[in-house]
XYZ file of N, CA and C in Angstrom:
522
model
N -14.221 12.923 -20.927
C -14.119 14.018 -20.020
C -15.488 14.587 -19.618
N -16.410 14.598 -20.601
C -17.765 15.072 -20.274
C -18.381 14.286 -19.185
N -18.230 12.956 -19.233
C -18.832 12.047 -18.238
C -18.166 12.327 -16.872
N -16.837 12.485 -16.829
C -16.185 12.753 -15.594
C -16.620 14.067 -14.998
N -16.741 15.078 -15.813
C -17.188 16.451 -15.373
C -18.598 16.321 -14.793
N -19.432 15.608 -15.505
C -20.838 15.473 -15.043
C -20.932 14.743 -13.719
N -20.214 13.632 -13.619
C -20.307 12.773 -12.405
C -19.705 13.502 -11.204
N -18.726 14.327 -11.454
C -18.032 14.999 -10.286
C -18.649 16.360 -10.022
N -19.409 16.855 -10.949
C -19.948 18.227 -10.741
C -18.914 19.302 -10.959
N -17.877 18.957 -11.674
C -16.782 19.897 -11.911
C -16.721 20.210 -13.377
N -16.479 21.402 -13.722
C -16.365 21.737 -15.166
C -15.163 21.102 -15.779
N -15.193 20.891 -17.059
C -14.022 20.323 -17.811
C -12.871 21.330 -17.696
N -13.175 22.578 -17.698
C -12.118 23.596 -17.613
C -11.333 23.456 -16.270
N -12.105 23.211 -15.224
C -11.464 23.057 -13.896
C -10.608 21.756 -13.877
N -11.157 20.673 -14.482
C -10.381 19.449 -14.550
C -9.082 19.639 -15.323
N -9.120 20.345 -16.454
C -8.003 20.529 -17.220
C -6.969 21.559 -16.600
N -7.459 22.257 -15.616
C -6.572 23.158 -14.858
C -5.533 22.290 -14.018
N -6.002 21.122 -13.583
C -5.164 20.223 -12.795
C -4.519 19.115 -13.604
N -5.160 18.737 -14.677
C -4.671 17.616 -15.472
C -4.661 18.014 -17.003
N -3.558 17.757 -17.647
C -3.431 18.139 -19.018
C -4.101 17.154 -19.997
N -4.352 15.957 -19.582
C -4.891 14.981 -20.490
C -5.657 13.902 -19.701
N -6.357 13.065 -20.504
C -7.079 11.953 -19.920
C -6.053 10.944 -19.328
N -4.965 10.808 -20.042
C -3.922 9.900 -19.538
C -3.428 10.344 -18.165
N -3.219 11.631 -17.935
C -2.769 12.135 -16.668
C -3.762 11.713 -15.577
N -5.012 11.885 -15.914
C -6.087 11.580 -14.873
C -6.056 10.092 -14.564
N -5.939 9.250 -15.633
C -5.880 7.829 -15.370
C -4.705 7.382 -14.559
N -3.545 7.987 -14.934
C -2.312 7.675 -14.188
C -2.494 8.146 -12.682
N -3.037 9.283 -12.495
C -3.175 9.774 -11.080
C -4.128 8.890 -10.345
N -5.218 8.406 -10.951
C -6.158 7.563 -10.287
C -5.542 6.273 -9.953
N -4.884 5.640 -10.865
C -4.208 4.340 -10.632
C -3.109 4.448 -9.618
N -2.338 5.474 -9.664
C -1.236 5.710 -8.665
C -1.839 5.834 -7.269
N -2.925 6.621 -7.196
C -3.599 6.821 -5.898
C -4.139 5.496 -5.386
N -4.774 4.729 -6.268
C -5.265 3.423 -5.871
C -4.156 2.459 -5.354
N -3.015 2.455 -6.095
C -1.929 1.587 -5.668
C -1.344 1.995 -4.323
N -1.226 3.365 -4.167
C -0.693 3.886 -2.912
C -1.620 3.510 -1.731
N -2.964 3.677 -1.946
C -3.912 3.330 -0.894
C -3.882 1.837 -0.598
N -3.785 0.966 -1.627
C -3.711 -0.445 -1.368
C -2.468 -0.770 -0.584
N -1.308 -0.199 -0.942
C -0.041 -0.450 -0.262
C -0.171 -0.071 1.227
N -0.667 1.123 1.492
C -0.785 1.592 2.830
C -1.695 0.712 3.702
N -2.918 0.468 3.095
C -3.922 -0.349 3.794
C -3.471 -1.775 4.021
N -2.774 -2.320 3.013
C -2.225 -3.704 3.149
C -1.202 -3.778 4.255
N -0.329 -2.803 4.274
C 0.677 -2.777 5.327
C 0.062 -2.706 6.730
N -1.010 -1.855 6.860
C -1.695 -1.756 8.148
C -2.403 -3.123 8.440
N -3.044 -3.750 7.463
C -3.734 -4.992 7.772
C -2.746 -6.093 8.173
N -1.576 -6.159 7.542
C -0.578 -7.154 7.877
C -0.012 -6.898 9.260
N 0.263 -5.651 9.599
C 0.836 -5.311 10.854
C -0.120 -5.395 12.033
N -1.443 -5.304 11.746
C -2.483 -5.314 12.713
C -2.708 -6.658 13.361
N -2.287 -7.738 12.655
C -2.595 -9.078 13.183
C -1.266 -9.786 13.465
N -1.310 -10.647 14.477
C -0.159 -11.406 14.796
C -0.188 -12.845 14.142
N -1.443 -13.236 13.702
C -1.588 -14.564 13.123
C -1.364 -14.493 11.628
N -0.488 -15.355 11.100
C -0.098 -15.351 9.690
C -1.303 -15.448 8.753
N -2.275 -16.361 9.096
C -3.449 -16.468 8.188
C -4.281 -15.246 8.209
N -4.437 -14.589 9.337
C -5.174 -13.341 9.440
C -4.464 -12.216 8.694
N -3.126 -12.273 8.619
C -2.372 -11.261 7.797
C -2.739 -11.425 6.345
N -2.821 -12.607 5.863
C -3.141 -12.863 4.446
C -4.575 -12.525 4.176
N -5.500 -12.922 5.033
C -6.892 -12.645 4.773
C -7.126 -11.097 4.904
N -6.413 -10.446 5.721
C -6.505 -8.947 5.897
C -6.039 -8.254 4.600
N -4.911 -8.778 4.082
C -4.347 -8.164 2.833
C -5.318 -8.447 1.639
N -5.867 -9.614 1.561
C -6.805 -9.940 0.485
C -8.072 -9.075 0.640
N -8.526 -8.846 1.878
C -9.715 -8.009 2.110
C -9.453 -6.611 1.633
N -8.266 -6.081 1.818
C -7.953 -4.723 1.351
C -8.113 -4.682 -0.147
N -7.525 -5.692 -0.864
C -7.628 -5.684 -2.317
C -9.054 -5.794 -2.783
N -9.842 -6.648 -2.119
C -11.239 -6.826 -2.516
C -12.067 -5.515 -2.324
N -11.818 -4.822 -1.216
C -12.508 -3.540 -0.967
C -12.177 -2.532 -2.082
N -10.913 -2.511 -2.496
C -10.497 -1.551 -3.490
C -10.954 -1.930 -4.901
N -10.905 -3.155 -5.201
C -11.180 -3.647 -6.574
C -12.729 -3.518 -6.895
N -13.546 -3.526 -5.861
C -14.985 -3.299 -6.052
C -15.289 -2.009 -6.725
N -14.415 -1.023 -6.570
C -14.664 0.290 -7.123
C -14.366 0.433 -8.593
N -13.729 -0.601 -9.166
C -13.310 -0.558 -10.590
C -13.950 -1.592 -11.407
N -14.582 -1.156 -12.509
C -15.206 -2.124 -13.421
C -14.114 -2.792 -14.286
N -14.339 -4.054 -14.605
C -13.313 -4.806 -15.419
C -13.073 -4.124 -16.787
N -14.065 -3.495 -17.312
C -13.863 -2.751 -18.578
C -12.864 -1.622 -18.458
N -12.883 -0.956 -17.299
C -11.901 0.163 -17.106
C -10.486 -0.465 -17.012
N -10.355 -1.585 -16.367
C -9.049 -2.210 -16.300
C -8.581 -2.696 -17.660
N -9.565 -3.191 -18.419
C -9.280 -3.677 -19.808
C -8.764 -2.485 -20.636
N -9.441 -1.362 -20.521
C -9.022 -0.170 -21.255
C -7.612 0.284 -20.884
N -7.310 0.239 -19.573
C -5.925 0.592 -19.098
C -4.957 -0.366 -19.700
N -5.253 -1.626 -19.646
C -4.369 -2.652 -20.208
C -4.145 -2.485 -21.700
N -5.161 -2.135 -22.381
C -5.125 -2.005 -23.885
C -4.480 -0.678 -24.295
N -4.924 0.412 -23.721
C -4.563 1.731 -24.237
C -3.380 2.360 -23.464
N -3.061 1.852 -22.267
C -1.959 2.416 -21.498
C -1.055 1.278 -21.024
N -0.397 0.622 -21.911
C 0.355 -0.564 -21.555
C 1.504 -0.297 -20.554
N 2.084 0.892 -20.617
C 3.145 1.216 -19.674
C 2.554 1.309 -18.204
N 1.385 1.896 -18.107
C 0.744 2.012 -16.877
C 0.294 0.627 -16.338
N -0.237 -0.182 -17.276
C -0.619 -1.553 -16.923
C 0.600 -2.363 -16.388
N 1.742 -2.145 -17.006
C 2.948 -2.825 -16.532
C 3.385 -2.377 -15.152
N 3.154 -1.113 -14.799
C 3.400 -0.588 -13.455
C 2.406 -1.327 -12.467
N 1.188 -1.477 -12.876
C 0.189 -2.118 -12.061
C 0.636 -3.577 -11.790
N 1.065 -4.256 -12.904
C 1.500 -5.668 -12.754
C 2.736 -5.776 -11.860
N 3.648 -4.853 -12.008
C 4.890 -4.856 -11.219
C 4.513 -4.612 -9.735
N 3.701 -3.628 -9.528
C 3.234 -3.362 -8.138
C 2.607 -4.597 -7.517
N 1.706 -5.212 -8.222
C 1.000 -6.399 -7.799
C 1.986 -7.519 -7.400
N 2.919 -7.759 -8.318
C 3.869 -8.820 -8.067
C 4.794 -8.532 -6.882
N 5.286 -7.315 -6.777
C 6.134 -6.981 -5.627
C 5.442 -7.170 -4.331
N 4.271 -6.684 -4.222
C 3.514 -6.785 -2.917
C 3.154 -8.219 -2.576
N 2.732 -8.985 -3.537
C 2.374 -10.388 -3.273
C 3.627 -11.139 -2.876
N 4.708 -10.928 -3.610
C 5.938 -11.638 -3.304
C 6.388 -11.288 -1.874
N 6.343 -10.014 -1.614
C 6.854 -9.562 -0.286
C 6.012 -10.196 0.843
N 4.710 -10.156 0.771
C 3.836 -10.660 1.789
C 3.994 -12.120 1.948
N 3.860 -12.904 0.908
C 3.877 -14.347 0.997
C 5.249 -14.943 1.321
N 6.350 -14.398 0.734
C 7.634 -14.929 1.043
C 8.022 -14.705 2.459
N 7.630 -13.494 3.034
C 7.948 -13.208 4.426
C 7.155 -14.143 5.340
N 5.866 -14.296 5.046
C 5.014 -15.144 5.918
C 5.398 -16.616 5.835
N 5.609 -17.159 4.646
C 5.976 -18.542 4.524
C 7.341 -18.867 5.083
N 8.280 -17.971 4.880
C 9.666 -18.245 5.410
C 9.720 -18.055 6.934
N 8.921 -17.156 7.487
C 9.022 -16.866 8.893
C 7.801 -17.409 9.678
N 7.265 -18.503 9.261
C 6.068 -19.085 9.927
C 6.430 -19.804 11.230
N 6.599 -19.065 12.257
C 6.867 -19.664 13.578
C 5.734 -20.346 14.271
N 4.502 -20.143 13.682
C 3.330 -20.696 14.340
C 2.874 -22.009 13.626
N 3.632 -22.455 12.703
C 3.312 -23.705 11.923
C 1.886 -23.656 11.353
N 1.591 -22.529 10.704
C 0.234 -22.374 10.103
C 0.278 -22.929 8.713
N 1.405 -22.959 8.086
C 1.478 -23.385 6.689
C 2.319 -24.648 6.512
N 1.965 -25.419 5.466
C 2.796 -26.577 5.167
C 4.185 -26.049 4.761
N 5.187 -26.929 4.851
C 6.516 -26.581 4.474
C 6.585 -26.620 2.970
N 6.484 -25.475 2.342
C 6.687 -25.392 0.909
C 7.752 -24.283 0.625
N 8.390 -24.416 -0.487
C 9.378 -23.421 -0.845
C 8.611 -22.087 -1.154
N 8.927 -21.064 -0.354
C 8.222 -19.762 -0.597
C 8.420 -19.205 -2.032
N 9.564 -19.416 -2.583
C 9.815 -18.931 -3.963
C 8.945 -19.585 -4.952
N 8.769 -20.889 -4.819
C 7.914 -21.705 -5.759
C 6.462 -21.289 -5.513
N 6.045 -21.152 -4.328
C 4.638 -20.871 -4.008
C 4.374 -19.414 -4.586
N 5.187 -18.443 -4.341
C 4.873 -17.087 -4.837
C 4.985 -17.019 -6.383
N 5.895 -17.744 -6.954
C 5.993 -17.724 -8.480
C 4.785 -18.338 -9.048
N 4.266 -19.446 -8.442
C 3.064 -20.121 -8.963
C 1.774 -19.226 -8.708
N 1.733 -18.573 -7.573
C 0.594 -17.677 -7.285
C 0.616 -16.502 -8.301
N 1.807 -15.930 -8.476
C 1.854 -14.772 -9.408
C 1.524 -15.208 -10.848
N 1.951 -16.357 -11.242
C 1.525 -16.805 -12.604
C 0.019 -17.014 -12.723
N -0.586 -17.566 -11.688
C -1.994 -17.754 -11.688
C -2.729 -16.386 -11.697
N -2.226 -15.482 -10.916
C -2.876 -14.151 -10.799
C -2.818 -13.513 -12.220
N -1.660 -13.529 -12.875
C -1.560 -12.953 -14.195
C -2.458 -13.626 -15.180
N -2.671 -14.913 -15.069
C -3.564 -15.667 -15.989
C -5.062 -15.459 -15.713
N -5.401 -15.270 -14.453
C -6.812 -15.282 -14.082
C -7.311 -13.944 -13.650
N -6.579 -13.212 -12.828
C -6.984 -11.931 -12.376
C -6.539 -10.839 -13.309
N -7.036 -10.901 -14.568
C -6.788 -9.917 -15.587
C -8.114 -9.590 -16.278
N -8.212 -8.396 -16.759
C -9.445 -8.009 -17.416
C -10.001 -8.888 -18.487
N -9.126 -9.430 -19.352
C -9.596 -10.293 -20.434
C -10.272 -11.570 -19.882
N -9.608 -12.259 -19.014
C -10.155 -13.474 -18.455
C -11.410 -13.199 -17.733
N -11.458 -12.124 -16.912
C -12.646 -11.843 -16.131
C -13.849 -11.533 -17.049
N -13.635 -10.747 -18.052
C -14.764 -10.400 -18.947
C -15.154 -11.581 -19.833
N -14.212 -12.359 -20.378
C -14.550 -13.490 -21.166
C -15.337 -14.551 -20.421
N -15.100 -14.680 -19.131
C -15.779 -15.682 -18.334
C -16.914 -15.160 -17.488
N -17.303 -13.901 -17.746
C -18.463 -13.251 -17.077
C -18.290 -13.359 -15.585
N -17.108 -13.006 -15.068
C -16.847 -13.008 -13.646
C -16.677 -11.589 -13.135
N -16.815 -11.472 -11.834
C -16.445 -10.193 -11.178
C -14.966 -10.264 -10.732
N -14.272 -9.161 -10.614
C -12.927 -9.221 -10.058
C -12.928 -9.863 -8.650
N -13.927 -9.439 -7.930
C -14.034 -9.979 -6.529
C -14.174 -11.488 -6.464
N -15.079 -12.038 -7.243
C -15.275 -13.460 -7.362
C -14.008 -14.205 -7.789
N -13.327 -13.631 -8.749
C -12.104 -14.227 -9.254
C -11.036 -14.260 -8.170
N -10.855 -13.176 -7.493
C -9.788 -13.100 -6.481
C -10.133 -14.067 -5.335
N -11.368 -14.088 -4.884
C -11.799 -14.989 -3.834
C -11.609 -16.433 -4.185
N -11.988 -16.826 -5.398
C -11.790 -18.229 -5.815
C -10.338 -18.594 -5.952
N -9.543 -17.727 -6.504
C -8.112 -18.032 -6.705
C -7.434 -18.242 -5.331
N -7.698 -17.313 -4.389
C -7.076 -17.454 -3.074
C -7.664 -18.606 -2.259
N -8.877 -18.913 -2.492
C -9.443 -20.135 -1.865
C -8.679 -21.372 -2.311
N -8.460 -21.479 -3.641
C -7.775 -22.624 -4.138
C -6.345 -22.664 -3.587
N -5.657 -21.519 -3.540
C -4.301 -21.493 -3.091
C -4.194 -21.737 -1.593
N -5.104 -21.186 -0.804
C -5.052 -21.373 0.595
C -5.603 -22.677 1.133
N -6.534 -23.217 0.401
C -7.231 -24.438 0.872
C -7.065 -25.676 -0.012
N -6.585 -25.449 -1.236
C -6.460 -26.517 -2.221
C -7.812 -26.948 -2.779
N -7.848 -27.991 -3.502
C -9.107 -28.412 -4.122
C -9.576 -29.783 -3.512
N -8.790 -30.368 -2.722
C -9.151 -31.629 -2.116
C -9.841 -31.435 -0.814
N -10.948 -32.101 -0.628
C -11.652 -32.014 0.679
C -10.760 -32.589 1.763
N -11.033 -32.132 3.031
C -10.252 -32.625 4.149
C -10.260 -34.178 4.207
N -11.414 -34.722 4.006
C -11.541 -36.187 4.114
C -10.711 -36.935 3.050
N -10.492 -36.293 1.952
C -9.807 -36.986 0.829
C -8.288 -36.664 0.719
N -7.833 -35.725 1.520
C -6.468 -35.396 1.531
C -5.545 -36.489 1.900
N -4.477 -36.788 1.121
C -3.511 -37.800 1.552
C -2.743 -37.241 2.699
N -2.162 -38.135 3.466
C -1.344 -37.712 4.571
C -0.167 -36.869 4.099
N 0.444 -37.226 3.035
C 1.565 -36.464 2.482
C 1.700 -36.861 1.004
N 1.819 -35.904 0.189
C 2.016 -36.155 -1.226
C 3.512 -36.397 -1.456
N 3.855 -37.584 -1.937
C 5.197 -37.924 -2.251
C 5.361 -38.180 -3.753
N 6.559 -38.321 -4.153
C 6.846 -38.551 -5.563
C 6.171 -39.864 -6.003
N 6.010 -40.833 -5.118
C 5.423 -42.134 -5.499
C 3.902 -41.997 -5.692
N 3.219 -41.103 -4.976
C 1.798 -41.047 -5.107
C 1.273 -40.183 -6.249
N 2.232 -39.525 -6.887
C 1.781 -38.675 -7.998
C 1.802 -39.387 -9.347
């Protein structure tokens, strides 16, 4: 609380007038962050007509917001406030599922390969939970931004160069 009071130039007494505990402050900050991400993501998706631009716009919103938070802070939330972390995970899963299932199912511009939207979003969510989490980021000395960019690059572009991509992956070629 001392650090917060010093950084904001507000006395601890004033802070406690609005918040009863550190937990209340953390919950308020995370709720505000999620609300902002939801609003800005919706605007980014609605602003573009092209499906790929919708995805890159949504990812851009997340990247701009995640830059403000140190991985150690997210680690502390995950460790000391598991119920709040579960809300963050649920929020993340719902938004990703909503965006990708809608775009993949309704791709009238043939921007995406024909893949099952449910399988794609389930795989993406599993990867996000495994990689875009404080423990993985800190253990591998990564930034959240670098982690998110790399993961979405892999999902959006794959790992095979254009020259090496097979015409179509079939059961026989695997």
